[in-house]
mmCIF file of C-alpha atoms in Angstrom:
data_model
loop_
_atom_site.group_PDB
_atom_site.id
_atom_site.type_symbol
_atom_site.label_atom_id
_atom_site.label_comp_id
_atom_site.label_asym_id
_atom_site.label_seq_id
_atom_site.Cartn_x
_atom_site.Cartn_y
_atom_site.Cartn_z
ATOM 1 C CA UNK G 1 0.000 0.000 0.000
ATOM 2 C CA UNK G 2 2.743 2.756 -1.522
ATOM 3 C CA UNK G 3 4.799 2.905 2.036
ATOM 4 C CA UNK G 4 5.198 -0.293 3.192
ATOM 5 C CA UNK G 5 6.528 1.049 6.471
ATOM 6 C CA UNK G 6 3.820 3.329 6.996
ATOM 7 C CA UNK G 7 0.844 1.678 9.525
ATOM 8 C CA UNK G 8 -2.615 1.455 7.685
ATOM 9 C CA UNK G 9 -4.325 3.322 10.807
ATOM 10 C CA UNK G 10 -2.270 6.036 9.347
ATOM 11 C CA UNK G 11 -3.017 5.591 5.786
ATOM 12 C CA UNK G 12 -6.735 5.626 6.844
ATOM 13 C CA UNK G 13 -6.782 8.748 8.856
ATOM 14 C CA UNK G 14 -4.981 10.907 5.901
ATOM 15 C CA UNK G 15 -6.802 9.425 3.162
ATOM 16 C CA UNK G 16 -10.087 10.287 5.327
ATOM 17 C CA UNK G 17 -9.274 13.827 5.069
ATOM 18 C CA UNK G 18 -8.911 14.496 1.448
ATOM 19 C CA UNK G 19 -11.496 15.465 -0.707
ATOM 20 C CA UNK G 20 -13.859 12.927 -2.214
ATOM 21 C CA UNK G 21 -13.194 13.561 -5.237
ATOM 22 C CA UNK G 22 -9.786 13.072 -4.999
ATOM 23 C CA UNK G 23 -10.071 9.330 -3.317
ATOM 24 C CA UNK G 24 -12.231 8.607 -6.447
ATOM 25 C CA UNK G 25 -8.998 9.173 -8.340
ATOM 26 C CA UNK G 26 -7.102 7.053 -5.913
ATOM 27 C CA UNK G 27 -8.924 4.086 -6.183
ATOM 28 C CA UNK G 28 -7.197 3.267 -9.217
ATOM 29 C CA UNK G 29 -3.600 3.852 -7.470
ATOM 30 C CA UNK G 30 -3.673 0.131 -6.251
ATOM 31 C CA UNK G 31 -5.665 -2.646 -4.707
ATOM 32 C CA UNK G 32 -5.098 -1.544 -1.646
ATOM 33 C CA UNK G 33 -5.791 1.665 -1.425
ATOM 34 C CA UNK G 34 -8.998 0.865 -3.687
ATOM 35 C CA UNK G 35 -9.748 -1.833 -0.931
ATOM 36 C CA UNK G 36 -9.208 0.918 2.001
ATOM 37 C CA UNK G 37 -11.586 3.580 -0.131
ATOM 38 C CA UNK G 38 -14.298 1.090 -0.962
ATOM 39 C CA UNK G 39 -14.867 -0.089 2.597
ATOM 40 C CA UNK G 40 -17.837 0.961 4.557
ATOM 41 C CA UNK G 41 -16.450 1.411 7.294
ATOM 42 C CA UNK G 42 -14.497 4.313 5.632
ATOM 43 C CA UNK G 43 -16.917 5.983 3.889
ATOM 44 C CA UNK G 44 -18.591 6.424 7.212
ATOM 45 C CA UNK G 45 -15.342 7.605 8.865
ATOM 46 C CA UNK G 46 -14.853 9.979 5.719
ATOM 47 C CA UNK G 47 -18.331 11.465 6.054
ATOM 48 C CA UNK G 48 -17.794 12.322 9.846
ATOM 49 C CA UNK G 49 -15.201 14.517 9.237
ATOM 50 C CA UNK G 50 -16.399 16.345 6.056
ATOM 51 C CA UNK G 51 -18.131 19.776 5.692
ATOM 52 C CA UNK G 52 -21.260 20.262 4.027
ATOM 53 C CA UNK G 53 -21.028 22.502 0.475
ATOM 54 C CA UNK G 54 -24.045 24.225 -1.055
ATOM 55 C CA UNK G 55 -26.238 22.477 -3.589
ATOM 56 C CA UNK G 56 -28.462 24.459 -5.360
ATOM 57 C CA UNK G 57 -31.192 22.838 -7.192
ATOM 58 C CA UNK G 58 -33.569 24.272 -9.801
ATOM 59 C CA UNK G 59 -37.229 23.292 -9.504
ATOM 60 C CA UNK G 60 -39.335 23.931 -12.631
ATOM 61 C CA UNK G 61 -43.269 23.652 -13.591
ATOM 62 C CA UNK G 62 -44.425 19.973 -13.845
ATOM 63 C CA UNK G 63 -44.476 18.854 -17.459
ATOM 64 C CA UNK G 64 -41.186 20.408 -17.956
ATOM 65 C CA UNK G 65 -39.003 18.971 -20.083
ATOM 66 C CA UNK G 66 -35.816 21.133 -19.671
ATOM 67 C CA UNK G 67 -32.375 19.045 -18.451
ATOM 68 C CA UNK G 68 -32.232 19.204 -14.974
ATOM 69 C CA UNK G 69 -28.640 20.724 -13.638
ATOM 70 C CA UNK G 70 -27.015 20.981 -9.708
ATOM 71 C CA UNK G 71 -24.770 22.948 -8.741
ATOM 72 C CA UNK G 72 -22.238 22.363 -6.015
ATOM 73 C CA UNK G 73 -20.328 25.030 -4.529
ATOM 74 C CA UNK G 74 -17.364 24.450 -2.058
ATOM 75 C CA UNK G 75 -18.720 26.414 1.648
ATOM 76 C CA UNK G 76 -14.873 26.881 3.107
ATOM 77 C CA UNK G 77 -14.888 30.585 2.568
ATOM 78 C CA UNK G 78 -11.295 32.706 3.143
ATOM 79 C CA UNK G 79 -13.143 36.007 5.031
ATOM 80 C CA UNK G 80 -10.096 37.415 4.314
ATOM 81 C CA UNK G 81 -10.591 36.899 0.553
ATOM 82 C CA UNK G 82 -11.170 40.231 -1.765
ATOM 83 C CA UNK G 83 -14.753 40.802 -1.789
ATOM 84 C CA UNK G 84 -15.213 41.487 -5.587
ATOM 85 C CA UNK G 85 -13.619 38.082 -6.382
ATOM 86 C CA UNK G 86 -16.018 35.680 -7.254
ATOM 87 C CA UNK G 87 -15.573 31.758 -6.900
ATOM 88 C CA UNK G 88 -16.975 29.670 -9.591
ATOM 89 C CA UNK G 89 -19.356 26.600 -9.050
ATOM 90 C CA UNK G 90 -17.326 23.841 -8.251
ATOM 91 C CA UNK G 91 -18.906 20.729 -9.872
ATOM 92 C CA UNK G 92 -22.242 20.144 -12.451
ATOM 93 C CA UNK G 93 -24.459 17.410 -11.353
ATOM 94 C CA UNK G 94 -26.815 16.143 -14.417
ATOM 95 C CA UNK G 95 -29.536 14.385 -12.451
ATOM 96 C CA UNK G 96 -30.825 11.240 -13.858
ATOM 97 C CA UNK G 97 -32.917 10.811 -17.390
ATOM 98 C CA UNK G 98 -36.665 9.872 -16.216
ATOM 99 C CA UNK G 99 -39.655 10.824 -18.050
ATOM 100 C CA UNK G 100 -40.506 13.751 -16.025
ATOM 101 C CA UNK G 101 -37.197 15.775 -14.486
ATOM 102 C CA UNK G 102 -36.686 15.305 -10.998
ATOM 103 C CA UNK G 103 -36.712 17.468 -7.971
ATOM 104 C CA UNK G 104 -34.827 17.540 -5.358
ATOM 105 C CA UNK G 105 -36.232 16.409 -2.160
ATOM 106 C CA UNK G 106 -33.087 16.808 -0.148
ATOM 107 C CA UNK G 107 -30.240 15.304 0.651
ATOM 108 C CA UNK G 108 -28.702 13.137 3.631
ATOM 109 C CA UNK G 109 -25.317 12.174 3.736
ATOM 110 C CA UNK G 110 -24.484 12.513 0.159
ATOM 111 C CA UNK G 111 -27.189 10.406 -1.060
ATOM 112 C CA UNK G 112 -30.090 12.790 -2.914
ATOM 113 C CA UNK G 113 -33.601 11.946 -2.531
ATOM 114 C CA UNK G 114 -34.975 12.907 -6.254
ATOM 115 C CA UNK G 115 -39.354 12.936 -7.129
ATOM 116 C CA UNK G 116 -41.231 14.566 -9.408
ATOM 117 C CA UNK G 117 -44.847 16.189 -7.644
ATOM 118 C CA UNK G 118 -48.012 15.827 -8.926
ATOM 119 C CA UNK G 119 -47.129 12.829 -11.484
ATOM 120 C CA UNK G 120 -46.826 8.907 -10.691
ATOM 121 C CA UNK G 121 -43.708 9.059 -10.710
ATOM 122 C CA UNK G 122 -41.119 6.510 -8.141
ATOM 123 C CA UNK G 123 -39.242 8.311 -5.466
ATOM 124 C CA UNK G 124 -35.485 7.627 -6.066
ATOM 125 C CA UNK G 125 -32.282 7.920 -4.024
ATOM 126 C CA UNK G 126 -29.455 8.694 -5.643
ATOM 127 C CA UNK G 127 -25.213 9.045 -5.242
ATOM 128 C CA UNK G 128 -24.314 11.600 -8.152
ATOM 129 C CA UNK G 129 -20.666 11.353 -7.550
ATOM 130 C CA UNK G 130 -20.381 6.884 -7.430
ATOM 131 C CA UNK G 131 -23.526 7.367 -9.809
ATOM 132 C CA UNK G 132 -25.728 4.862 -8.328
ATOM 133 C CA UNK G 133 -29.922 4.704 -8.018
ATOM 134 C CA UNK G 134 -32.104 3.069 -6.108
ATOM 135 C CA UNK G 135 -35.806 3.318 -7.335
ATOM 136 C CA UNK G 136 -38.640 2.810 -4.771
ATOM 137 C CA UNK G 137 -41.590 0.904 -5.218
ATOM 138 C CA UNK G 138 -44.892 2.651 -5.366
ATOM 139 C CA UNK G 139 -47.006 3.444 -2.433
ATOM 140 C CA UNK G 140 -50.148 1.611 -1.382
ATOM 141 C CA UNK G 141 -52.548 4.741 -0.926
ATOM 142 C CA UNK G 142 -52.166 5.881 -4.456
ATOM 143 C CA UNK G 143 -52.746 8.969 -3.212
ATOM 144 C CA UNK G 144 -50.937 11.518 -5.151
ATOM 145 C CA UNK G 145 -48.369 14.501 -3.934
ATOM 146 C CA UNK G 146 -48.802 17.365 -4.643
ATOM 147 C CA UNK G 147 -45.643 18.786 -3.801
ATOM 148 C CA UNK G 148 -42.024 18.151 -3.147
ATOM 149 C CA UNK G 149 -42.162 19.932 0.226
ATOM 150 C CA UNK G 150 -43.741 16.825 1.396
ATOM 151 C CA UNK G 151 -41.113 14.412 1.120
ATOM 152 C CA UNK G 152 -38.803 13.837 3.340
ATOM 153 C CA UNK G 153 -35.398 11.640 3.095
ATOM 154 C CA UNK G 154 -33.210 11.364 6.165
ATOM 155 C CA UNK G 155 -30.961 8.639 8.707
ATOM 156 C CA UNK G 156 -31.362 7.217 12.345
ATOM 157 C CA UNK G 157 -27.862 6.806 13.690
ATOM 158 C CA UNK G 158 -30.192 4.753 16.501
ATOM 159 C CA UNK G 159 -31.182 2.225 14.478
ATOM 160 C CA UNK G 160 -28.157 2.962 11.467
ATOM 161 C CA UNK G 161 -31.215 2.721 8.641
ATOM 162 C CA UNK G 162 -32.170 5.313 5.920
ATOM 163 C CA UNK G 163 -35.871 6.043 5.407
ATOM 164 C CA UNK G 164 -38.484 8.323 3.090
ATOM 165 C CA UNK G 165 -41.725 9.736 4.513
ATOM 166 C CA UNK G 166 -44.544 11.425 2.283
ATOM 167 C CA UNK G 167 -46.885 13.126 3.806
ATOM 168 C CA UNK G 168 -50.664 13.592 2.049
ATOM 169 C CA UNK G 169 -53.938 14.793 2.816
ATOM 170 C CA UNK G 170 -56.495 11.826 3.225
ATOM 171 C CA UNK G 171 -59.972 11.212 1.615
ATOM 172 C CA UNK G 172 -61.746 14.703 1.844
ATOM 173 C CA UNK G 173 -58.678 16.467 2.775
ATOM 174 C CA UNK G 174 -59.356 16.818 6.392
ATOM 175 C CA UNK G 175 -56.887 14.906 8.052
ATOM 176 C CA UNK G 176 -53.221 14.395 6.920
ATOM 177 C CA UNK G 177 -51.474 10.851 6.960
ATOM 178 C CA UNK G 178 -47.635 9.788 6.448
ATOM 179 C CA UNK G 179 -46.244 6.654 4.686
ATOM 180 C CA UNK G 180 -42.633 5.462 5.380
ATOM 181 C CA UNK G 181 -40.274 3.338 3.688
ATOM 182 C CA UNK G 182 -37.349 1.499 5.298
ATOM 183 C CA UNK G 183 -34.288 1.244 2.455
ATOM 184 C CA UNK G 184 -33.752 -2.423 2.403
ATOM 185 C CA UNK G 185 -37.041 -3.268 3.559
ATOM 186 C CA UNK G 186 -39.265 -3.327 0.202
ATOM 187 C CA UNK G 187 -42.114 -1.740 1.153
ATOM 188 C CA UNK G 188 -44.188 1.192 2.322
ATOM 189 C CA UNK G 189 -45.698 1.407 5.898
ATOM 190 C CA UNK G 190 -48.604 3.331 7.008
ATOM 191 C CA UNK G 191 -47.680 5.948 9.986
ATOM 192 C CA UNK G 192 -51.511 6.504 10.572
ATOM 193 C CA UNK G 193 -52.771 10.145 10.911
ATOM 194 C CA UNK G 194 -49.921 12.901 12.046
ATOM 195 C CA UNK G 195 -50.590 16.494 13.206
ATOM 196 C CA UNK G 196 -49.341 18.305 10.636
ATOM 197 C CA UNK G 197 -47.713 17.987 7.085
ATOM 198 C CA UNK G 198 -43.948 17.232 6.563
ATOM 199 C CA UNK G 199 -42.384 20.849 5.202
ATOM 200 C CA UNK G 200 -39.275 19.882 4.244
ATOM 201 C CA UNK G 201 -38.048 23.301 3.201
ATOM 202 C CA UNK G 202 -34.804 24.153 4.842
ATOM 203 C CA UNK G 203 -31.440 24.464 4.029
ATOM 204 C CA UNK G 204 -30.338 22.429 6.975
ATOM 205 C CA UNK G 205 -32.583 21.490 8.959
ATOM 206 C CA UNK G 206 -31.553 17.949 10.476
ATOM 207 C CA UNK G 207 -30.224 17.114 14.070
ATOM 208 C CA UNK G 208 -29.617 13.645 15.657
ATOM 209 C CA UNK G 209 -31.519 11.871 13.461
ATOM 210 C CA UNK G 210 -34.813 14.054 13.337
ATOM 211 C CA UNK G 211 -35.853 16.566 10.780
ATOM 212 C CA UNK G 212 -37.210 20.238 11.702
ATOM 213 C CA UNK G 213 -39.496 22.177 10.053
ATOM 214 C CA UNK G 214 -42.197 24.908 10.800
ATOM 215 C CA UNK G 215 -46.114 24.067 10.700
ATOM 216 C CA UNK G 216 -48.473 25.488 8.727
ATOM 217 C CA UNK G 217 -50.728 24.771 11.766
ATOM 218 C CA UNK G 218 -51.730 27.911 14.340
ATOM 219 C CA UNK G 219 -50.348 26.446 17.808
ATOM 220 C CA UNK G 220 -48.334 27.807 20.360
ATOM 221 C CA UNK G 221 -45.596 25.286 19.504
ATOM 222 C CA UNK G 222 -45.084 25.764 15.953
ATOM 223 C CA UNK G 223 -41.420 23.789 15.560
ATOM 224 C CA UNK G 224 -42.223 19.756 14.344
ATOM 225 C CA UNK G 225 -40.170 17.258 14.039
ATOM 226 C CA UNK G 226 -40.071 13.365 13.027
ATOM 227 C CA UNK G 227 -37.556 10.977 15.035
ATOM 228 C CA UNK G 228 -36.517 8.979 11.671
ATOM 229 C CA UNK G 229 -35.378 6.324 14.889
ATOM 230 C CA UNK G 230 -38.639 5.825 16.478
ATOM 231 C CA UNK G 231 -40.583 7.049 13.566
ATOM 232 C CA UNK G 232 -42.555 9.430 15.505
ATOM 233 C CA UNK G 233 -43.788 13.013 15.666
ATOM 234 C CA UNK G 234 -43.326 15.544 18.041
ATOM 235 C CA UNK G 235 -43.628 19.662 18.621
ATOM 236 C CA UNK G 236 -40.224 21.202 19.902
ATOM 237 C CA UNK G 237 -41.104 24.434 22.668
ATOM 238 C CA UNK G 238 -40.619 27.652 20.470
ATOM 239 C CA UNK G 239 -39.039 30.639 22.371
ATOM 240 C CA UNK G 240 -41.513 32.394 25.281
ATOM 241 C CA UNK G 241 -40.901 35.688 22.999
ATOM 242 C CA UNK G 242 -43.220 34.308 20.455
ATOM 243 C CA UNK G 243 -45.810 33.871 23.124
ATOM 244 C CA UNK G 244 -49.646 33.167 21.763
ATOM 245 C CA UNK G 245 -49.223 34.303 18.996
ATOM 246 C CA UNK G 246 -48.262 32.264 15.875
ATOM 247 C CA UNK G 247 -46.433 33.814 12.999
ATOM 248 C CA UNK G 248 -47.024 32.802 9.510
ATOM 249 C CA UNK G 249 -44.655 29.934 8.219
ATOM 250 C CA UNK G 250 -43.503 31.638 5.586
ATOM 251 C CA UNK G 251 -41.700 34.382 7.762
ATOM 252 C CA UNK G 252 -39.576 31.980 9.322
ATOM 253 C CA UNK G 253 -37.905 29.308 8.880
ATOM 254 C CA UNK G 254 -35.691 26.540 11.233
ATOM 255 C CA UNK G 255 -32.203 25.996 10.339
ATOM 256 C CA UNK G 256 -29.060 24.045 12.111
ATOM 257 C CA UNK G 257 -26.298 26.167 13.258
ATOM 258 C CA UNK G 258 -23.294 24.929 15.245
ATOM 259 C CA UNK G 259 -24.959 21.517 15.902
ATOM 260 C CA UNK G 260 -28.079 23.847 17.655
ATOM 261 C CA UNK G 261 -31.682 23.987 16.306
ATOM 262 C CA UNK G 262 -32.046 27.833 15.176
ATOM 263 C CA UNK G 263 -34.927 29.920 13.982
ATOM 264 C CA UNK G 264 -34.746 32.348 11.735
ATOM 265 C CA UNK G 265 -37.319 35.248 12.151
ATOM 266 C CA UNK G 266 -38.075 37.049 8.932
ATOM 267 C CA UNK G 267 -41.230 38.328 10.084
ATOM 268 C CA UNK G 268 -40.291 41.878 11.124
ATOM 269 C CA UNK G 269 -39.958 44.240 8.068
ATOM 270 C CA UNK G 270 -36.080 45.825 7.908
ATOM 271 C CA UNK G 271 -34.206 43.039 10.223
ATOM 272 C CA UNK G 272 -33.885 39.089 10.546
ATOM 273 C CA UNK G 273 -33.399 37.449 14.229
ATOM 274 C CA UNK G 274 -31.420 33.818 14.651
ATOM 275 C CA UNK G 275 -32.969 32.446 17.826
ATOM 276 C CA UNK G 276 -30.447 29.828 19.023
ATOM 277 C CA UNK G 277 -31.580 26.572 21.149
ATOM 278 C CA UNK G 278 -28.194 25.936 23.124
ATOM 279 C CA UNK G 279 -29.610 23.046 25.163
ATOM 280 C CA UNK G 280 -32.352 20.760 22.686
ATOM 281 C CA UNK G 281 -35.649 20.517 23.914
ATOM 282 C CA UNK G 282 -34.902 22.916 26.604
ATOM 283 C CA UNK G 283 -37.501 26.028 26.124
ATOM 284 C CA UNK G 284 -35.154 28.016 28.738
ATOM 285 C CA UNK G 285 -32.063 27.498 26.344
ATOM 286 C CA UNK G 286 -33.201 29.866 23.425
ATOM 287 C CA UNK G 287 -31.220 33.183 22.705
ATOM 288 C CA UNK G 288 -31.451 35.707 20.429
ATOM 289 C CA UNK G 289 -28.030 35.564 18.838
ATOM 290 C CA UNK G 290 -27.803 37.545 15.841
ATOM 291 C CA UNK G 291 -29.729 40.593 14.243
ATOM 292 C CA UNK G 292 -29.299 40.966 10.603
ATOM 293 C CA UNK G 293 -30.305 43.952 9.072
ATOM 294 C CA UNK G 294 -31.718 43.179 5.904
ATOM 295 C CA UNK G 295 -31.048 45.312 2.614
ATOM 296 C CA UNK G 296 -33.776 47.075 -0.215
ATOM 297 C CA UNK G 297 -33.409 46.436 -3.757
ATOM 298 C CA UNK G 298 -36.284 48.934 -6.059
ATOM 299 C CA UNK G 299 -38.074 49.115 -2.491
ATOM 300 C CA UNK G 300 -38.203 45.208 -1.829
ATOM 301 C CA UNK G 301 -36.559 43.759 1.558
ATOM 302 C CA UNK G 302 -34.000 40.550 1.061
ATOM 303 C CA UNK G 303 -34.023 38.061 3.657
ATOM 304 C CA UNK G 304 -31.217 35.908 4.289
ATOM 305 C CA UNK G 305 -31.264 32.162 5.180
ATOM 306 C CA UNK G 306 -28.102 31.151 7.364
ATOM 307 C CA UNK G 307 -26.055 28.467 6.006
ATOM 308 C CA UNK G 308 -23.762 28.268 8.459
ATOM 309 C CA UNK G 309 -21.626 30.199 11.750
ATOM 310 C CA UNK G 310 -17.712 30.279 10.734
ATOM 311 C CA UNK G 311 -15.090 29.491 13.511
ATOM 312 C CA UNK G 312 -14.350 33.423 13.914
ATOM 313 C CA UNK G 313 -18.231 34.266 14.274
ATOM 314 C CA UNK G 314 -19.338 35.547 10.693
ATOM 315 C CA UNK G 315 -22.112 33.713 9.485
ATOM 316 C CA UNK G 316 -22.860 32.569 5.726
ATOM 317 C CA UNK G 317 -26.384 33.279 4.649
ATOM 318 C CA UNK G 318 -27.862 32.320 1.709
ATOM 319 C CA UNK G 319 -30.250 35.142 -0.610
ATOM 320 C CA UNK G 320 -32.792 33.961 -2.912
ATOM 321 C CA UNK G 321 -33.347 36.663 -4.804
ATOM 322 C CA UNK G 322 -29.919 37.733 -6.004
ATOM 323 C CA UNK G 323 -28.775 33.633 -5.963
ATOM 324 C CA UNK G 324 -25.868 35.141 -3.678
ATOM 325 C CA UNK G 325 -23.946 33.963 -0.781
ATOM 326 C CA UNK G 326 -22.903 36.598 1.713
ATOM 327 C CA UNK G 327 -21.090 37.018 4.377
ATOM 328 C CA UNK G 328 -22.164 38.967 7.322
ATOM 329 C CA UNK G 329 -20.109 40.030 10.404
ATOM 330 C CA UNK G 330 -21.869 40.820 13.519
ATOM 331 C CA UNK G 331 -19.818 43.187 15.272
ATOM 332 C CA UNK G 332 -19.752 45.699 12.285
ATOM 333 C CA UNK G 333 -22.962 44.563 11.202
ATOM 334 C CA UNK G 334 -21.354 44.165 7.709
ATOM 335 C CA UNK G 335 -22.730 41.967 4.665
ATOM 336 C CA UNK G 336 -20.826 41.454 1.862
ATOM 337 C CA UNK G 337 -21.171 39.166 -1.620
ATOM 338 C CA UNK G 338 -18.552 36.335 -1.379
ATOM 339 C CA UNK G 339 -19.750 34.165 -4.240
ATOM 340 C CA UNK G 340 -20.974 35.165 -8.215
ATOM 341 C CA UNK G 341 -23.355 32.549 -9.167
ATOM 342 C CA UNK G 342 -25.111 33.411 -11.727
ATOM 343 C CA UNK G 343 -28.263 31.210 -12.156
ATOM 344 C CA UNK G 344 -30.504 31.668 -15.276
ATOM 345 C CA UNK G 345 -33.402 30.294 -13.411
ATOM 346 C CA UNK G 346 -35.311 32.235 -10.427
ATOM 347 C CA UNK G 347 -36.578 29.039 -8.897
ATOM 348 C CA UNK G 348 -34.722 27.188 -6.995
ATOM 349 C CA UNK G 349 -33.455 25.710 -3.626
ATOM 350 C CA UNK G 350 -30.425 25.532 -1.474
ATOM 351 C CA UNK G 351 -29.564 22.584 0.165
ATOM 352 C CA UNK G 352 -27.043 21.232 2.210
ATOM 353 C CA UNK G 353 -25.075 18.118 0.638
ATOM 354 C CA UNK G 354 -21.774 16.063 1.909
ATOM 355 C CA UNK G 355 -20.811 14.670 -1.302
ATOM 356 C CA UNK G 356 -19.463 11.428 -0.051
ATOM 357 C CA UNK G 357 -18.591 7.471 -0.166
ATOM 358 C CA UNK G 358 -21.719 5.647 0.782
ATOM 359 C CA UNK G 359 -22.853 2.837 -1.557
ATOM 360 C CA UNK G 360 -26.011 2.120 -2.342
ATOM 361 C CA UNK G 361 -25.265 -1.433 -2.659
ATOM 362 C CA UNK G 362 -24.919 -1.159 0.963
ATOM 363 C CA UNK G 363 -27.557 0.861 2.385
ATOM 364 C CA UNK G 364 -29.965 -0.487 0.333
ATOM 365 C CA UNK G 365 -28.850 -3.525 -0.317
ATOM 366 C CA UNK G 366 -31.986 -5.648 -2.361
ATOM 367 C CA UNK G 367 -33.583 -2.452 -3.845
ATOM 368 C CA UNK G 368 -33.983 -1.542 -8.000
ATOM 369 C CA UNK G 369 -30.622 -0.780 -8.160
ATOM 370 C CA UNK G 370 -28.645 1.328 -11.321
ATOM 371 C CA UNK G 371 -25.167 2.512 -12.053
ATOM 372 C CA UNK G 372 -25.108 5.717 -13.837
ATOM 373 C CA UNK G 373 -22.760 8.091 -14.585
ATOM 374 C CA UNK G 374 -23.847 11.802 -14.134
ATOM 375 C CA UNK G 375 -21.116 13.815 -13.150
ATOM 376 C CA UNK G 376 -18.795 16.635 -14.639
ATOM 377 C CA UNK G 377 -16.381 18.980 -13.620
ATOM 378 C CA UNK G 378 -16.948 22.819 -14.668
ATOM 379 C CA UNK G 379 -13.471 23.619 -15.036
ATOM 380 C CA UNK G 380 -12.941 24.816 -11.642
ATOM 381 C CA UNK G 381 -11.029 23.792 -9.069
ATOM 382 C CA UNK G 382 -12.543 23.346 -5.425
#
């Protein structure tokens, strides 16, 4: 394995800190380095110690026909960096041919979970960068969804299993119900009735093995989340600031931020606040931490999502109507444009993705499995 004399606990530990892309190159250095990069064990090892990068995923009208493109772009920022020097989008992801283009659901430890809404159409999961696809089967209610938002694709380090929900209204649209599926298992469970509808609409909005998200419901607890682990739903205690009354779901939105369940209040016209949960589940624990003044373009406030708090305190936030990154610095209460992306499209998402290692061969081992091969460089480095 190259150095003879050099142990293979050491080979593993640098190897697990290069980029993926680059051990995809190195697999063809020799068998044993192919053997150490193909093992489980380290693509789990690998994906611990990775940082997540931006994907950014156009959605378009159903019946579309337009290629579908992502766009990954590399989140380990230089604040020091000139801030008129833009940084290119690191990779192009062509999602697979189907025949409707997919959306992206979201994506969970590399792996993408891809549907198109309102259409028949499987749920798949997919790697873009090993280029492999699992296709679900269909779901026993038949009932149709009507929108992305409601699908949800996400891990239980409890029980080490990946699983899909979709959440639907029932007959006459009065009470909502949930289906789940088990990769591995084959087949689609009934949850039963839930509170609320799965809004899968964050950037980031996973922690320990349960997804976040804000209800469309008016209750005093407005913060849901489903334990993929125990497969059950639960409300998380909002901050007493809110009080009685509930804001509407479109003014805020939950994000992760330092391994902390966060809030972001959009609600008040001229400013954004990032409520911070230090301890989870504790309703004492929240803080206001940051205030972000927001900016007017031809009268028209921007709101910022935050992507993510930097070691020295700035945070990245992510602005949906100039497709920009910025970076804003509390102290100074400073924002400025880090990245130039330049999307043709006005629709789209931001997600969080960990391009990494995991095989669908083994985390879904007995499902409709394809090898593809989807990916290309743009001609930029990362």
């Amino acid at each position: 394995m190259g150095n003879p004399e050099l142990p293979i606990h050491l080979v593993i530990e640098i190897l697990s800190r290069l980029p993926v892309k680059t051990l995809l190159d190195f697999r063809r250095v020799c068998k044993g380095w192919l053997s150490v990069i193909s093992d489980p064990y380290f693509a789990n090892l690998h994906l611990y110690k990775s940082q997540p990068s931006l994907l950014l995923a156009p959605f378009k009208p159903v019946g579309s026909r337009e290629s579908w493109k992502l766009n990954l772009v590399d989140l380990d920022v230089n604040p020091s960096s000139p801030s008129n020097d833009p940084v290119e989008l690191v990779t192009t992801i062509n999602l697979p041919k189907g025949p409707l283009p997919y959306n992206v659901v979201n994506s969970c430890n590399g792996l993408l979970c891809l549907f198109a809404p309102c259409t028949d159409s499987p749920i798949s999961i997919y790697n873009p960068l090993l280029g492999e696809l699992v296709t679900l089967p269909g779901c026993p209610s038949g009932c149709p969804i009507l929108s992305f938002f409601d699908v949800a694709f996400g891990y239980s380090p409890m029980t080490d299993q990946y699983k899909v929900v979709r959440s639907f209204y029932g007959k006459g649209r009065l009470t909502c119900e949930t289906e789940i599926y088990t990769l591995g298992e084959g087949s689609w469970r009934s949850m039963g009735k839930i509170p609320c509808m799965v809004r899968n609409t964050s950037f980031n909005a996973f922690l320990d093995g349960s997804l976040h998200w804000i209800s469309d419901a008016f209750s005093v607890d407005f913060i849901y989340c489903l334990d993929f682990g125990s497969e059950q739903f639960r409300s998380v205690p909002v901050p007493s600031k809110f009080g009685l009354a509930k804001k509407e779901c479109w003014d805020m939105n939950v994000v992760v931020l330092r391994d902390c369940l966060s809030i972001c209040d959009l609600s008040e016209p001229g400013h954004s606040e990032v409520w911070v949960m230090k301890d989870y589940g504790v309703k004492e624990s929240w803080s206001k931490d940051f205030v972000i003044d927001t900016m007017m373009i031809d009268g028209t406030c921007l709101y910022y999502e935050p992507i993510m708090v930097l070691e020295d305190g700035q945070i990245l936030l992510f602005e949906d109507e100039t497709y920009s990154i910025l970076l804003y610095e509390p102290g100074s209460n400073c924002l400025r444009n880090v990245r130039t992306l330049g999307f043709s499209t006005r629709y789209f998402l931001g997600r969080a993705h960990v391009p990494s290692l995991l095989s669908l061969r083994n985390v879904a081992e007995g499902e409709n499995f394809k090898k593809l091969n989807c990916l290309k460089e743009n001609g930029s480095s990362s």
